[in-house]
Coordinates of C-alpha atoms in Angstrom, one line a residue:
Chain A
M1 CA -12.8 11.6 -1.1
S2 CA -11.1 14.5 -3.0
E3 CA -10.2 16.1 0.4
A4 CA -8.9 12.9 1.7
V5 CA -6.6 12.6 -1.2
S6 CA -5.3 16.0 -1.3
N7 CA -4.5 15.4 2.4
M8 CA -2.0 12.8 1.4
H9 CA 1.1 14.9 1.1
V10 CA 3.6 12.8 -0.4
A11 CA 6.2 15.0 -1.9
T12 CA 9.1 16.2 0.3
G13 CA 12.7 17.5 0.3
F14 CA 13.9 14.1 0.0
N15 CA 12.7 13.8 -3.6
Q16 CA 14.7 15.5 -6.3
P17 CA 12.6 17.8 -8.5
R18 CA 10.2 16.2 -10.7
S19 CA 11.9 17.7 -13.7
F20 CA 15.3 16.2 -12.7
R21 CA 13.8 12.7 -12.2
I22 CA 12.1 12.7 -15.8
A23 CA 15.3 13.9 -17.2
R24 CA 17.2 11.1 -15.5
T25 CA 14.5 8.5 -16.5
L26 CA 14.7 9.5 -20.2
R27 CA 18.5 9.4 -20.1
Q28 CA 18.5 6.0 -18.7
I29 CA 15.9 5.0 -21.4
L30 CA 18.3 6.5 -24.1
S31 CA 21.3 4.8 -22.8
T32 CA 20.2 1.3 -24.2
P33 CA 20.1 0.8 -27.8
L34 CA 16.5 -0.7 -27.9
G35 CA 15.4 2.0 -25.8
A36 CA 16.7 4.5 -28.0
I37 CA 15.1 3.1 -30.9
G38 CA 11.8 3.0 -28.9
V39 CA 12.2 6.7 -28.0
V40 CA 13.0 7.9 -31.6
L41 CA 10.3 5.8 -33.0
V42 CA 7.7 7.1 -30.3
T43 CA 8.7 10.8 -30.8
L44 CA 8.2 10.5 -34.4
I45 CA 4.8 8.9 -34.5
V46 CA 3.7 11.4 -31.7
L47 CA 5.1 14.3 -33.7
V48 CA 3.7 13.1 -37.0
A49 CA 0.3 12.6 -35.2
A50 CA 0.4 16.1 -33.6
L51 CA 1.3 18.0 -36.8
A52 CA -0.6 15.9 -39.2
P53 CA -2.8 18.6 -40.7
W54 CA 0.4 20.9 -41.4
I55 CA 2.5 18.1 -42.8
A56 CA 0.1 16.5 -45.1
P57 CA 0.2 17.8 -48.9
Y58 CA -3.1 17.0 -49.9
S59 CA -6.7 16.8 -48.3
P60 CA -7.1 13.2 -47.2
T61 CA -10.5 12.9 -49.1
A62 CA -9.5 14.8 -52.3
I63 CA -10.4 12.4 -55.1
S64 CA -8.5 12.6 -58.1
V65 CA -9.8 9.9 -60.7
T66 CA -7.2 10.4 -63.3
D67 CA -4.4 9.5 -60.7
R68 CA -5.7 6.6 -59.4
L69 CA -3.4 3.6 -58.2
A70 CA -0.4 5.6 -59.2
G71 CA 3.0 4.6 -58.0
P72 CA 5.2 6.7 -55.7
S73 CA 6.1 10.0 -57.7
A74 CA 7.4 13.3 -56.8
A75 CA 3.6 14.7 -56.7
H76 CA 2.5 11.6 -54.5
W77 CA 5.4 10.2 -52.6
L78 CA 3.7 7.0 -51.5
G79 CA 1.3 6.8 -54.6
T80 CA -2.2 7.0 -54.5
D81 CA -5.3 4.7 -53.7
Q82 CA -8.2 3.2 -55.8
L83 CA -9.9 6.6 -55.7
G84 CA -6.7 8.7 -56.6
R85 CA -6.4 9.9 -52.8
D86 CA -2.7 10.7 -51.7
L87 CA -1.4 7.8 -49.5
F88 CA 1.1 9.9 -47.8
T89 CA -1.4 12.2 -46.5
R90 CA -3.8 9.3 -45.5
V91 CA -0.9 7.7 -43.9
I92 CA -0.2 10.7 -42.0
L93 CA -3.4 11.6 -41.0
G94 CA -4.1 8.0 -40.2
T95 CA -1.3 8.1 -37.5
R96 CA -3.5 10.8 -36.0
T97 CA -6.4 8.5 -35.8
A98 CA -4.4 5.6 -34.6
M99 CA -2.7 7.8 -31.6
T100 CA -6.2 9.2 -30.8
V101 CA -7.8 5.9 -30.6
A102 CA -4.9 4.2 -28.7
L103 CA -4.3 7.1 -26.2
V104 CA -7.8 7.7 -25.4
S105 CA -8.9 4.2 -25.0
L106 CA -5.9 3.2 -23.0
T107 CA -6.0 6.0 -20.5
A108 CA -9.8 5.3 -20.0
A109 CA -9.1 1.6 -19.7
L110 CA -6.2 2.3 -17.0
A111 CA -8.4 4.8 -15.2
A112 CA -11.3 2.4 -15.1
A113 CA -9.1 -0.6 -14.2
I114 CA -6.6 0.8 -11.5
P115 CA -9.3 1.6 -8.9
L116 CA -11.3 -1.6 -9.8
G117 CA -8.3 -3.8 -9.5
L118 CA -7.2 -2.1 -6.3
I119 CA -10.7 -2.5 -4.7
A120 CA -11.0 -6.1 -5.8
G121 CA -7.6 -6.8 -4.3
Y122 CA -7.8 -4.9 -1.1
G123 CA -11.5 -4.9 -0.5
P124 CA -13.7 -7.2 1.0
R125 CA -13.8 -10.7 -0.3
W126 CA -17.5 -10.6 -1.6
L127 CA -16.6 -7.5 -3.7
D128 CA -13.5 -9.2 -5.2
G129 CA -15.6 -12.3 -6.0
L130 CA -18.2 -10.0 -7.9
L131 CA -15.6 -8.1 -9.5
V132 CA -13.6 -11.2 -10.8
L133 CA -16.8 -12.6 -12.2
V134 CA -17.4 -9.6 -14.2
F135 CA -14.0 -9.3 -15.3
D136 CA -13.9 -13.0 -16.7
S137 CA -17.4 -12.6 -18.2
L138 CA -16.2 -9.7 -20.3
S139 CA -13.0 -11.3 -21.2
S140 CA -14.7 -14.6 -22.2
L141 CA -16.6 -12.8 -25.0
P142 CA -14.9 -13.1 -28.4
M143 CA -13.4 -9.9 -29.3
I144 CA -14.6 -9.8 -32.8
M145 CA -18.4 -10.8 -32.0
F146 CA -18.3 -8.4 -29.1
G147 CA -17.3 -5.6 -31.4
L148 CA -19.6 -6.5 -34.0
A149 CA -22.5 -6.4 -31.5
I150 CA -21.2 -3.0 -30.2
V151 CA -21.0 -1.7 -33.8
V152 CA -24.4 -2.8 -34.8
L153 CA -25.9 -1.0 -31.6
L154 CA -23.8 2.2 -31.9
G155 CA -22.9 2.3 -35.3
P156 CA -19.3 2.5 -36.6
G157 CA -17.0 5.4 -35.6
V158 CA -14.0 6.4 -33.7
S159 CA -15.9 6.3 -30.4
T160 CA -17.3 2.8 -30.9
V161 CA -13.9 1.8 -31.6
I162 CA -12.5 3.3 -28.4
L163 CA -15.6 1.7 -26.3
V164 CA -14.8 -1.6 -27.9
I165 CA -11.1 -1.5 -27.0
V166 CA -11.8 0.0 -23.3
A167 CA -14.4 -2.7 -22.6
Y168 CA -12.0 -5.3 -23.9
S169 CA -8.9 -4.2 -21.8
V170 CA -10.2 -3.2 -18.7
P171 CA -10.6 -6.8 -17.4
S172 CA -6.8 -7.7 -18.2
Y173 CA -5.5 -4.5 -16.6
A174 CA -7.9 -4.9 -13.6
R175 CA -6.9 -8.3 -13.1
L176 CA -3.2 -7.4 -13.3
V177 CA -3.8 -4.6 -10.5
R178 CA -5.7 -7.1 -8.4
A179 CA -3.1 -10.0 -8.4
Q180 CA -0.4 -7.2 -7.9
T181 CA -2.6 -5.9 -4.8
L182 CA -3.2 -9.4 -3.4
S183 CA 0.5 -10.2 -3.2
L184 CA 1.4 -6.7 -1.9
K185 CA -1.2 -6.6 0.8
A186 CA 0.1 -9.3 2.9
R187 CA 3.7 -7.6 2.6
D188 CA 5.0 -6.2 5.9
F189 CA 5.2 -2.8 4.5
I190 CA 1.5 -2.4 4.1
R191 CA 0.8 -4.1 7.4
A192 CA 3.2 -1.5 9.1
E193 CA 0.8 1.2 7.5
Q194 CA -2.3 -0.7 9.0
V195 CA -0.6 -0.7 12.6
M196 CA 0.3 3.0 11.8
N197 CA -3.6 3.6 11.3
A198 CA -3.1 4.9 7.8
S199 CA -6.7 5.1 6.2
N200 CA -7.6 2.7 3.3
L201 CA -7.4 5.6 0.8
R202 CA -4.0 6.3 1.7
I203 CA -2.8 2.5 1.7
L204 CA -4.5 2.0 -1.8
F205 CA -3.1 5.4 -3.4
V206 CA 0.1 6.2 -1.8
H207 CA 1.4 2.7 -1.0
L208 CA -0.1 0.2 -3.5
L209 CA -0.6 2.1 -6.4
P210 CA 3.0 3.0 -7.1
N211 CA 4.0 -0.4 -6.3
V212 CA 1.5 -1.6 -9.0
V213 CA 1.9 1.3 -11.6
G214 CA 5.4 -0.2 -12.9
P215 CA 4.2 -3.3 -14.5
L216 CA 1.0 -1.7 -15.6
L217 CA 2.7 0.9 -17.5
I218 CA 4.9 -1.6 -19.4
L219 CA 1.8 -3.7 -20.1
A220 CA 0.0 -0.4 -21.4
C221 CA 2.9 0.4 -23.7
L222 CA 3.1 -3.3 -25.0
D223 CA -0.8 -3.0 -25.5
L224 CA -0.4 0.4 -27.3
S225 CA 0.8 -1.5 -30.0
T226 CA -1.9 -4.2 -29.8
V227 CA -4.6 -1.5 -29.8
I228 CA -3.2 0.1 -32.8
T229 CA -3.3 -3.4 -34.6
L230 CA -6.9 -3.7 -33.2
E231 CA -8.1 -0.3 -34.5
A232 CA -6.5 -1.2 -37.9
G233 CA -8.2 -4.6 -37.8
L234 CA -11.7 -3.5 -36.9
S235 CA -11.3 -0.7 -39.6
F236 CA -10.2 -3.3 -42.1
L237 CA -13.3 -5.4 -41.5
G238 CA -15.3 -2.2 -41.7
L239 CA -16.1 -2.2 -38.2
G240 CA -14.1 0.6 -37.2
V241 CA -13.8 4.2 -38.4
K242 CA -15.8 5.2 -41.4
P243 CA -14.2 4.6 -44.9
Q244 CA -13.7 8.2 -45.7
V245 CA -11.6 8.6 -42.3
P246 CA -7.9 8.0 -43.0
S247 CA -6.8 5.2 -40.8
W248 CA -4.0 2.6 -41.4
G249 CA -6.8 0.0 -41.0
N250 CA -8.7 1.7 -43.8
I251 CA -5.6 1.9 -46.2
L252 CA -5.0 -1.7 -45.7
S253 CA -8.4 -2.6 -46.5
D254 CA -8.6 -0.4 -49.5
G255 CA -5.2 -1.7 -50.5
F256 CA -6.2 -5.3 -50.2
S257 CA -9.2 -5.1 -52.4
V258 CA -6.6 -3.9 -55.3
I259 CA -3.6 -6.1 -54.3
R260 CA -3.9 -7.8 -57.7
N261 CA -3.1 -4.5 -59.3
T262 CA -0.6 -3.1 -56.9
P263 CA 1.0 -4.1 -53.6
V264 CA 1.8 -0.6 -52.8
P265 CA -1.1 0.4 -50.8
V266 CA -0.9 -2.6 -48.6
L267 CA 2.7 -2.0 -47.9
V268 CA 1.9 1.9 -47.2
G269 CA -0.6 0.8 -44.7
S270 CA 1.1 -2.0 -42.9
I271 CA 4.7 -0.3 -42.4
P272 CA 3.6 2.4 -40.1
I273 CA 1.7 -0.5 -38.0
V274 CA 5.0 -2.3 -37.8
L275 CA 7.1 0.7 -37.0
A276 CA 4.6 1.8 -34.1
T277 CA 4.3 -1.9 -32.7
I278 CA 8.3 -1.9 -32.4
G279 CA 8.5 1.6 -31.2
F280 CA 6.0 1.2 -28.3
T281 CA 7.2 -2.1 -27.2
F282 CA 10.9 -1.0 -27.1
F283 CA 9.9 2.1 -25.3
G284 CA 7.8 0.3 -23.0
E285 CA 10.3 -2.2 -22.0
A286 CA 13.1 0.5 -21.4
L287 CA 10.7 2.6 -19.3
R288 CA 10.2 -0.5 -17.1
D289 CA 13.7 -0.8 -16.4
A290 CA 14.1 2.9 -15.9
L291 CA 11.2 3.1 -13.4
D292 CA 12.6 0.2 -11.2
P293 CA 14.6 1.7 -8.3
K294 CA 16.5 -1.6 -8.0
L295 CA 17.6 -1.8 -11.4
A296 CA 18.3 1.9 -11.8
T297 CA 20.9 1.9 -9.1
E298 CA 22.5 -1.2 -9.9
K299 CA 23.3 0.3 -13.4
S300 CA 24.4 3.6 -12.0
A301 CA 26.7 1.8 -9.3
Chain B
M1 CA 8.4 1.2 42.9
T2 CA 4.6 1.9 42.6
K3 CA 2.7 -0.3 40.5
R4 CA 1.2 1.8 37.6
T5 CA -1.6 1.2 35.5
P6 CA -0.6 -1.3 32.6
I7 CA -0.6 0.3 29.3
L8 CA -1.5 -3.1 27.7
E9 CA -2.9 -5.9 29.4
A10 CA -4.1 -9.4 27.8
H11 CA -6.2 -11.9 29.7
G12 CA -6.8 -15.5 28.4
L13 CA -5.8 -14.6 24.7
G14 CA -6.2 -17.2 22.4
I15 CA -5.5 -17.2 18.6
T16 CA -7.2 -20.1 16.5
V17 CA -6.9 -20.0 12.6
G18 CA -8.6 -22.3 10.4
T19 CA -6.4 -24.2 8.0
G20 CA -7.0 -26.1 4.8
G21 CA -10.6 -26.8 4.2
G22 CA -12.6 -26.6 1.1
V23 CA -15.8 -27.3 -0.4
F24 CA -15.8 -30.9 0.6
S25 CA -13.7 -30.7 3.9
A26 CA -14.2 -28.7 7.1
G27 CA -10.6 -27.9 7.5
R28 CA -8.7 -28.0 10.8
K29 CA -8.7 -25.5 13.6
L30 CA -5.1 -24.6 14.8
D31 CA -4.7 -23.0 18.0
I32 CA -1.5 -20.9 17.6
V33 CA -1.7 -19.1 21.0
V34 CA -3.6 -20.5 24.1
D35 CA -4.7 -18.7 26.9
V36 CA -2.1 -16.0 27.3
S37 CA -2.1 -13.3 29.6
L38 CA 0.3 -10.5 30.3
S39 CA 0.6 -7.0 31.3
L40 CA 3.0 -4.3 30.2
R41 CA 3.6 -1.4 32.4
P42 CA 5.3 2.0 31.5
G43 CA 8.9 1.8 31.4
K44 CA 9.0 -1.8 31.7
I45 CA 10.6 -4.2 29.4
V46 CA 9.0 -7.5 28.8
C47 CA 10.5 -10.3 26.7
V48 CA 8.8 -13.1 25.3
V49 CA 10.9 -16.2 25.0
G50 CA 10.2 -19.2 23.1
E51 CA 11.4 -21.6 20.4
S52 CA 10.3 -21.2 16.8
G53 CA 6.5 -22.0 16.4
S54 CA 5.8 -21.2 20.2
G55 CA 3.5 -18.5 18.9
K56 CA 5.5 -15.6 20.1
T57 CA 5.3 -13.4 16.8
T58 CA 1.6 -14.3 16.3
L59 CA 1.1 -13.0 20.0
G60 CA 2.8 -9.8 19.2
M61 CA 0.7 -9.4 16.2
A62 CA -2.5 -9.8 17.9
L63 CA -1.8 -7.2 20.5
V64 CA -1.8 -4.6 17.7
G65 CA -4.8 -6.3 15.9
L66 CA -2.8 -7.7 12.7
T67 CA -3.7 -11.3 13.7
P68 CA -7.0 -10.5 15.6
P69 CA -7.5 -12.6 18.7
T70 CA -10.2 -15.1 18.7
T71 CA -10.8 -15.3 22.5
G72 CA -9.9 -13.5 25.6
E73 CA -9.6 -9.7 26.5
I74 CA -7.2 -6.8 25.8
I75 CA -7.4 -3.8 28.1
F76 CA -5.5 -0.8 26.5
D77 CA -4.6 2.1 29.1
G78 CA -7.5 0.9 31.4
T79 CA -10.0 0.6 28.9
P80 CA -11.1 -2.8 27.6
L81 CA -11.5 -3.1 23.7
R82 CA -15.0 -3.6 22.7
D83 CA -14.3 -6.3 20.1
F84 CA -11.2 -7.0 18.2
S85 CA -12.3 -5.1 15.0
K86 CA -10.0 -2.7 13.1
T87 CA -11.8 0.2 14.9
S88 CA -11.2 -1.1 18.3
F89 CA -7.6 -1.4 17.7
R90 CA -7.4 2.1 16.7
P91 CA -6.4 3.6 20.0
V92 CA -3.9 0.9 20.8
R93 CA -2.4 1.4 17.3
E94 CA -2.0 5.3 17.9
E95 CA 0.2 4.5 20.9
T96 CA 1.8 1.6 19.6
A97 CA 4.8 1.3 17.5
L98 CA 5.6 -2.2 15.9
L99 CA 9.2 -3.4 14.7
F100 CA 8.8 -5.9 12.3
Q101 CA 11.5 -9.0 12.3
D102 CA 12.7 -8.0 8.9
P103 CA 12.8 -4.1 9.1
A104 CA 13.7 -3.8 5.3
S105 CA 10.7 -5.5 4.3
S106 CA 8.4 -3.2 6.3
F107 CA 9.4 -0.3 4.2
N108 CA 7.5 0.8 1.0
P109 CA 10.4 -0.2 -1.7
R110 CA 9.4 2.9 -3.7
Q111 CA 9.6 5.4 -0.8
R112 CA 12.8 7.0 0.3
I113 CA 13.9 6.5 3.8
G114 CA 13.0 10.1 4.5
D115 CA 9.7 9.7 3.4
I116 CA 9.2 6.5 5.2
L117 CA 10.2 8.1 8.4
A118 CA 7.8 11.0 8.1
E119 CA 4.8 8.6 7.4
P120 CA 3.8 8.3 10.9
R121 CA 3.7 11.9 11.4
R122 CA 1.6 12.4 8.0
I123 CA -0.6 9.9 9.0
A124 CA -1.3 11.4 12.6
G125 CA -1.4 14.8 11.0
N126 CA 1.1 16.2 13.6
G127 CA 4.7 16.6 13.9
A128 CA 7.1 18.4 11.6
T129 CA 8.0 16.8 8.6
T130 CA 10.5 19.1 6.9
S131 CA 13.8 17.6 6.2
E132 CA 15.5 19.1 9.1
A133 CA 12.9 17.5 11.5
I134 CA 13.2 14.3 9.9
A135 CA 17.0 14.3 10.1
S136 CA 17.0 15.0 13.6
L137 CA 14.5 12.1 14.1
A138 CA 17.0 9.8 12.2
Q139 CA 19.5 10.9 14.4
L140 CA 17.9 9.9 17.5
A141 CA 18.2 6.3 16.3
G142 CA 21.7 7.1 15.1
L143 CA 20.8 6.8 11.3
P144 CA 23.0 9.2 9.3
S145 CA 20.9 11.7 7.5
S146 CA 22.8 11.2 4.2
L147 CA 20.7 8.1 4.1
L148 CA 17.3 9.8 4.0
A149 CA 17.5 10.2 0.1
R150 CA 18.2 6.3 -0.4
F151 CA 15.8 3.6 -1.1
P152 CA 15.1 1.0 1.5
H153 CA 17.2 -1.7 -0.5
A154 CA 20.2 0.3 -0.4
L155 CA 20.4 0.1 3.5
S156 CA 22.4 -2.4 5.4
G157 CA 20.6 -4.7 8.0
G158 CA 21.9 -2.4 10.7
Q159 CA 20.8 0.6 9.2
A160 CA 17.3 -0.8 8.2
R161 CA 16.8 -1.8 11.9
R162 CA 17.8 1.9 12.8
A163 CA 15.7 3.2 10.3
A164 CA 12.8 1.2 11.6
V165 CA 13.2 2.4 15.2
A166 CA 13.4 6.0 14.1
R167 CA 10.2 5.4 12.3
A168 CA 8.7 4.0 15.5
L169 CA 9.9 7.1 17.4
A170 CA 8.3 9.6 14.9
V171 CA 5.2 9.6 16.9
V172 CA 6.5 9.0 20.4
P173 CA 4.8 5.7 21.2
R174 CA 3.8 4.6 24.7
L175 CA 4.4 0.9 23.7
I176 CA 7.0 -0.7 21.3
V177 CA 6.5 -4.2 20.2
A178 CA 9.6 -5.4 18.8
D179 CA 9.5 -8.8 16.9
E180 CA 13.1 -10.3 17.0
P181 CA 14.9 -7.0 16.9
T182 CA 18.4 -8.4 17.2
A183 CA 17.8 -11.1 14.2
G184 CA 20.4 -10.9 11.8
L185 CA 22.7 -8.4 13.3
D186 CA 26.1 -8.8 14.5
V187 CA 26.8 -8.7 18.2
S188 CA 28.1 -5.2 18.1
V189 CA 25.0 -3.9 16.3
Q190 CA 22.8 -5.8 18.4
G191 CA 24.2 -4.0 21.5
G192 CA 23.7 -0.7 19.9
V193 CA 20.0 -1.5 19.3
M194 CA 19.6 -2.5 22.8
N195 CA 21.1 0.6 24.1
L196 CA 18.8 2.2 21.8
F197 CA 15.9 0.7 23.4
L198 CA 17.2 1.6 26.9
D199 CA 17.6 5.2 26.0
I200 CA 14.0 5.3 24.6
R201 CA 12.6 4.0 27.9
E202 CA 14.8 6.1 30.0
K203 CA 13.5 9.1 27.8
H204 CA 9.8 8.4 27.1
D205 CA 9.1 5.7 29.7
T206 CA 8.0 3.5 27.0
A207 CA 6.9 0.0 27.6
F208 CA 8.4 -2.5 25.4
L209 CA 7.4 -6.1 24.3
I210 CA 10.2 -7.8 22.9
I211 CA 9.7 -11.1 21.1
T212 CA 13.2 -12.9 21.0
H213 CA 14.9 -16.4 21.1
N214 CA 18.0 -14.7 22.0
L215 CA 18.4 -15.2 25.9
A216 CA 21.5 -13.0 26.2
V217 CA 19.3 -10.1 25.0
A218 CA 16.5 -11.0 27.1
R219 CA 18.8 -11.3 30.2
H220 CA 20.4 -8.0 29.5
I221 CA 17.6 -5.8 28.6
S222 CA 14.2 -7.2 30.1
D223 CA 12.4 -6.8 33.7
E224 CA 10.1 -9.5 33.0
L225 CA 10.1 -12.8 31.1
V226 CA 7.6 -14.7 29.7
I227 CA 8.4 -18.3 28.5
M228 CA 6.1 -19.6 25.8
Y229 CA 5.9 -23.4 24.6
L230 CA 3.4 -24.3 21.9
G231 CA 1.4 -21.2 22.2
R232 CA 1.1 -21.4 26.0
V233 CA 2.8 -19.4 28.8
V234 CA 4.7 -22.0 30.7
E235 CA 6.5 -19.5 33.0
S236 CA 6.5 -15.9 33.7
G237 CA 8.0 -13.4 36.1
P238 CA 11.0 -11.1 36.7
T239 CA 13.9 -11.6 34.8
A240 CA 16.3 -12.1 37.3
E241 CA 14.4 -14.4 39.3
I242 CA 13.5 -16.8 36.4
F243 CA 17.4 -16.8 35.2
R244 CA 18.4 -17.5 39.0
N245 CA 15.8 -19.9 39.7
P246 CA 13.8 -21.4 36.7
Q247 CA 10.7 -23.4 38.0
H248 CA 9.4 -25.0 34.8
P249 CA 11.6 -27.9 33.6
Y250 CA 11.3 -26.1 30.1
T251 CA 12.5 -22.9 31.3
K252 CA 15.5 -24.5 32.8
A253 CA 16.2 -26.6 29.7
L254 CA 15.9 -23.4 27.7
L255 CA 18.5 -21.5 30.1
D256 CA 20.7 -24.4 30.2
S257 CA 21.0 -24.5 26.4
E258 CA 22.4 -21.1 26.3
P259 CA 26.2 -21.5 25.5
V260 CA 28.5 -20.9 28.4
P261 CA 31.7 -19.0 27.5
D262 CA 34.1 -21.5 29.1
P263 CA 36.0 -23.8 26.9
R264 CA 36.3 -26.4 29.8
H265 CA 32.5 -26.6 30.5
R266 CA 31.2 -29.9 29.5
R267 CA 27.3 -30.3 29.4
S268 CA 26.4 -33.5 31.3
E269 CA 23.3 -34.3 29.4
P270 CA 21.0 -33.0 26.7
P271 CA 18.9 -30.5 28.3
V272 CA 15.6 -31.4 26.4
I273 CA 15.0 -34.8 24.6
G274 CA 13.2 -34.7 21.2
E275 CA 11.6 -32.4 19.0
V276 CA 9.0 -29.6 19.5
P277 CA 5.6 -31.6 19.0
S278 CA 3.4 -30.4 16.1
I279 CA 0.6 -27.9 17.0
F280 CA -1.6 -30.3 14.7
A281 CA -1.2 -33.0 17.3
R282 CA -0.9 -31.4 20.9
P283 CA 0.3 -33.9 23.5
S284 CA -2.3 -34.9 26.2
G285 CA -1.9 -33.4 29.7
C286 CA 1.1 -31.3 30.3
E287 CA 2.1 -30.5 26.5
F288 CA 5.8 -30.6 27.5
H289 CA 5.6 -34.1 29.3
E290 CA 7.1 -36.1 26.2
R291 CA 10.4 -34.0 26.5
C292 CA 10.6 -33.6 30.2
R293 CA 12.8 -35.6 32.1
F294 CA 10.8 -35.2 35.2
A295 CA 7.4 -36.2 33.8
Q296 CA 5.3 -38.6 35.8
D297 CA 1.8 -40.3 35.2
L298 CA 0.0 -37.2 36.3
C299 CA 1.6 -35.0 33.4
R300 CA 0.7 -37.3 30.8
S301 CA -2.9 -37.3 31.8
Q302 CA -3.8 -33.8 33.3
A303 CA -3.1 -30.4 31.9
P304 CA -1.5 -28.3 34.7
Q305 CA -2.8 -25.0 35.7
E306 CA -0.8 -21.8 36.2
T307 CA 0.1 -21.5 39.7
A308 CA 1.9 -18.8 41.7
G309 CA 5.6 -20.1 42.1
A310 CA 8.3 -19.0 44.5
N311 CA 9.5 -15.4 44.2
S312 CA 6.3 -14.0 42.2
Q313 CA 7.0 -16.1 39.3
R314 CA 4.0 -17.8 37.7
V315 CA 4.4 -21.3 36.5
R316 CA 2.6 -23.8 34.5
C317 CA 3.6 -27.3 36.0
H318 CA 2.6 -30.0 38.2
F319 CA 6.2 -30.3 39.8
P320 CA 8.1 -27.0 39.7
I321 CA 11.6 -27.2 40.3
G322 CA 12.5 -26.3 43.8
E323 CA 14.6 -23.5 45.1
A324 CA 17.6 -25.9 45.2
V325 CA 18.4 -25.8 41.5
G326 CA 20.0 -29.1 39.9
E327 CA 19.8 -31.6 43.0
P328 CA 16.1 -32.8 43.0
A329 CA 16.2 -32.7 39.2
L330 CA 19.0 -35.4 39.3
A331 CA 17.2 -37.5 42.1
I332 CA 14.2 -37.6 40.0
A333 CA 15.8 -38.4 36.7

């Protein structure tokens, strides 16, 4: 299979260099105000996540009983939680947890959903029926119950959260890919490929995939924010990452228990969730517009 | 003229599709194409002519296996196809290029024209795909190489048509099946495309099957005509003969419906009465009898067989129109 795929040369002299195309796409995203906000927020979040250990002033687990529930100050910019841990540190390292969970689980989900959806849409009917049955069964399970069951089986932790998210999002992506494939495979350009004796692999990955990826990208970008809130939600319920691991959900969960004393921890935990949601949503929408060749030329014309 | 082995022959081809139907109903069987035979020889241009819904596009699609036939036989280059599976059609597809009715829709919207033109060579694994090679391929079809970096939606109708022809020429085909190659083009561009076809034929001895309802095009370009009505061939034969002396009343009506470029010309009576019957309810006997001005009792009860008419034409009619066009028609009417 790898040999067959490597035989599918697609790059040619008619394409501009890849770097040039990425630069143009980025310029197009930045040209809209919402896209620009999205890019700034996404860059900020990614940078913070990548550089977290170097930015964080304290250790995320350093407990200082004398400083517990302190308000914002020069020493603790965002104050401390009920154990006296520095909230700024925990938010920054929580960003890292959130991004790791989101990126790993979405990448894994897409990697599984794209082939499954393409096969369901383009393959034989019985296989389609079988796969749709599996997708529908999976997505009919209540998310929280499903998560609980898996946590009970495997114990809480980052990898469990990722597994829950993957199992939960694969059906919805695969169904989107399948629907797109079904509508595309009756189109003339796919029939033209069939008449040219193109192999199924070529039709699937060179012709169907690029036409499916656009809507999928935007959905994934929009879902990135859902996944971040999902991780936070699971952690809030104690089903996600372990309590000592810094995560936005854990900050919220800890802050909630002391909300009668101070609202600061809850606010500190929720603001990054809001910013991440907005950022990835705007970025995803701008990316979709920039990747559509029709919209792109209409704008530049 | 020596008779050479046909590239593609079809015998008694029938295409039936199931429609409707669900858990509680059987659905209906629709005969789109019934008992069609034709033969495409190298360097010959055959036009399939008929109204919308006569099954001509389905016939074209069947010959390359996109709508697999349900009955009949296809003989490709002297070898009959074992069955109508994808694998059996592989050799046919290797030598055949299909031009879709809407060329723009036959291009991957996310590929540039250059890549689209290179596609057949990449699939076949031979032929140069450098930008120079593709530019010269585009040149053959009269497509400016400046368009190669464009996406399909940026092309005009005529440019898209030329791009489709250029793609068809990428791996020189022995047969080109063209579905309405002049649809949506203005007359000068139509002429350009037709001359392009004639050039290709001249250079590569390519056979053409052109599906069209444009009689002017058929008359100008084709060597043979196949007239279809409700999925059946009602008349076939050399183009010149059929235009000079149509034998089937439907053919005559079709030819008479062509506008005459003379402002003083007045049409005496409508060439055909009524509407095309639905293929859901095929008329008994000869399927054209309801609209035929010459129909008699025999036509209503019994379907005519295909017979050899005058001048190497084949006609499916109980009472073919004779050599003297017009006179018996008036007498019977």
